[in-house]
Amino acid sequence: MEMINALNVLNSFSLAEIEVGNHFYWEIGNLKIHGQVFLTSWFVIAILILASLAAIRNVQIQKAPSGIQNFMEFVLESLRDLARAQLGEKEYRPWLPFIGTLFLFIFVSNWSGALIPWKIIEIPNSELAAPTNDINTTVALALLTSIAYFYAGFSKKGLGYFANYIEPIPILLPIKILEDFTKPLSLSFRLFGNILADELVVAVLVFLVPLFVPLPLMALGLFTSAIQALVFATLAGAYIHEAIEGYDEEHE
Amino acid sequence: MDTIVASASVIAAALAVGLAAIGPGIGQGNASGQAVAGIARQPEAEGKIRGTLLLTLAFMESLTIYGLVISLVLLFANPFS
Amino acid sequence: MFDFDATLPLMAVQFLILMFLLNQIFYKPLNNALDERADYIRKNQTEARERLSEAKELASQYEKQLAEARKESLQIIAAAKAEAKKIAEEQIAEAQKEAQAKREEAAKEIDAQKQAAMQSLEQQVDVLSRQILEKLLGPELVK
């Protein structure tokens, strides 16, 4: 960490601070956890749950929905389209909660990081940011995705799932095994890198020119965050579909 | 920290982002050009093409982001310091 | 920056809890709502379609009846017209016949009277010619 002090003078300004890698540690037993990540993720979860509760407070079926119910139904329709596009009409229903929640959680996290001035709230030793700004979160989500597609494959085909590894030609076996590691790696790094890069770019620009100039980049950041959430959910769906379908059926 | 390590890390970080931007830049240009050609040929498919294009651009973008992650590691979490 | 610790599994657990919660309060109810609404709309649509076809059927039936009634009335009118024509023709023919008969009768009477007049004239001619002869020749010669 002396690197930061050695390399830049950013921390000597109070207007905009760039902190990477400092955490607000909580200790539970002898486990260390990143408190700032949990604080913001609870906020995100609270938003999602409150919106859902408001949407289902009195569900109207026979009339046209209005207000928050309408909005959440629109969200749900989009999620269904997303999952259906990847998994197909027959299979998407049981996986809708997983893929949909991935999208919602990442999307709301990213946008909360971009839209809410977390940095105003002071916490010791670190600063609040989007939960997806922390590698732990993204790796957790990516590993869940891995588990999800293994679970999908095994529950659908049992041990026959391993046939997927040697299906087209057995020579691809090492690559297929390698893929199982690169999938979560690329998923998590893509999300983490994009969000961190957005926040860093905005922070650097705010540090250089505090007014107005960072606005276009913030808008770009919003756009990128939304796309990244979409990409994460789409890829999760694609991986699960790959595990369910197998080589033969895919090419029929 | 060693000055040599520090300077090498800074150079490597710059190179990581710079080099990682080349390939995706070419690829994104190609993809966008083809997408524009596709829209010009078939304007009614614009929505679908745009959606796919954005998704592909995000994938290519992530290649640069990998380089950026490496450079961030070198700058902020240098394993050799 | 890359310090993995207990945040990772806790985040995963938290995410799973969020997923189950949202499944209960978001996906299930709203999915049901969407499906039910789709069913409702489909049912209403089929119902409306049925009603529409029913109405169309009724309308066509009415139209058919109307056309039939119109045809019938036309037929009745035509029949009445034909009958009237026939009656008129009959009466005309009868009147003509009667007139003919009267004319013939009159002609016969005229003929008869003419003949009678001729006869009486001839007698008178005879008598007169005799008287003329008597006057001219004298009564003795005439016999």
Short mmCIF file of C-alpha atoms in Angstrom, two decimals, chain A residues 1 3-4 7 20 186 189-190 193-194 196-197 200 223 227-228 231 235, chain B residues 1 6 9-10 54-55 58-59 62 65-66 68-69 72 74-76 78:
data_model
loop_
_atom_site.label_atom_id
_atom_site.label_comp_id
_atom_site.label_asym_id
_atom_site.label_seq_id
_atom_site.Cartn_x
_atom_site.Cartn_y
_atom_site.Cartn_z
CA MET A 1 0.00 0.00 0.00
CA MET A 3 2.64 2.17 -3.63
CA ILE A 4 -0.30 4.51 -3.59
CA LEU A 7 2.83 6.90 -6.93
CA VAL A 20 -8.64 0.92 -3.81
CA SER A 186 -13.95 -14.34 -16.66
CA PHE A 189 -13.30 -10.34 -13.50
CA ARG A 190 -15.44 -8.85 -16.21
CA GLY A 193 -13.16 -4.81 -13.68
CA ASN A 194 -15.93 -2.92 -15.41
CA LEU A 196 -14.13 -0.70 -10.67
CA ALA A 197 -12.92 0.90 -13.90
CA LEU A 200 -12.02 4.88 -10.99
CA PHE A 223 -24.88 2.33 -19.56
CA ILE A 227 -24.95 -3.89 -19.99
CA GLN A 228 -22.68 -5.75 -17.60
CA VAL A 231 -24.11 -9.82 -19.84
CA LEU A 235 -23.95 -15.74 -19.75
CA MET B 1 9.74 -1.12 -2.17
CA ALA B 6 8.05 0.16 -8.78
CA SER B 9 5.27 -2.12 -12.36
CA VAL B 10 4.18 1.30 -13.59
CA LEU B 54 -24.19 -4.11 -27.58
CA LEU B 55 -23.76 -7.53 -26.06
CA ALA B 58 -19.49 -5.68 -23.92
CA PHE B 59 -17.71 -8.99 -24.41
CA SER B 62 -14.17 -7.09 -21.11
CA ILE B 65 -10.96 -4.75 -18.68
CA TYR B 66 -8.85 -7.83 -17.99
CA LEU B 68 -7.04 -3.00 -16.72
CA VAL B 69 -7.46 -5.41 -13.83
CA LEU B 72 -4.74 -2.17 -11.21
CA LEU B 74 0.24 -3.88 -10.37
CA LEU B 75 -0.54 -0.40 -9.13
CA PHE B 76 -2.59 -0.99 -6.02
CA ASN B 78 1.44 -5.27 -6.17
#
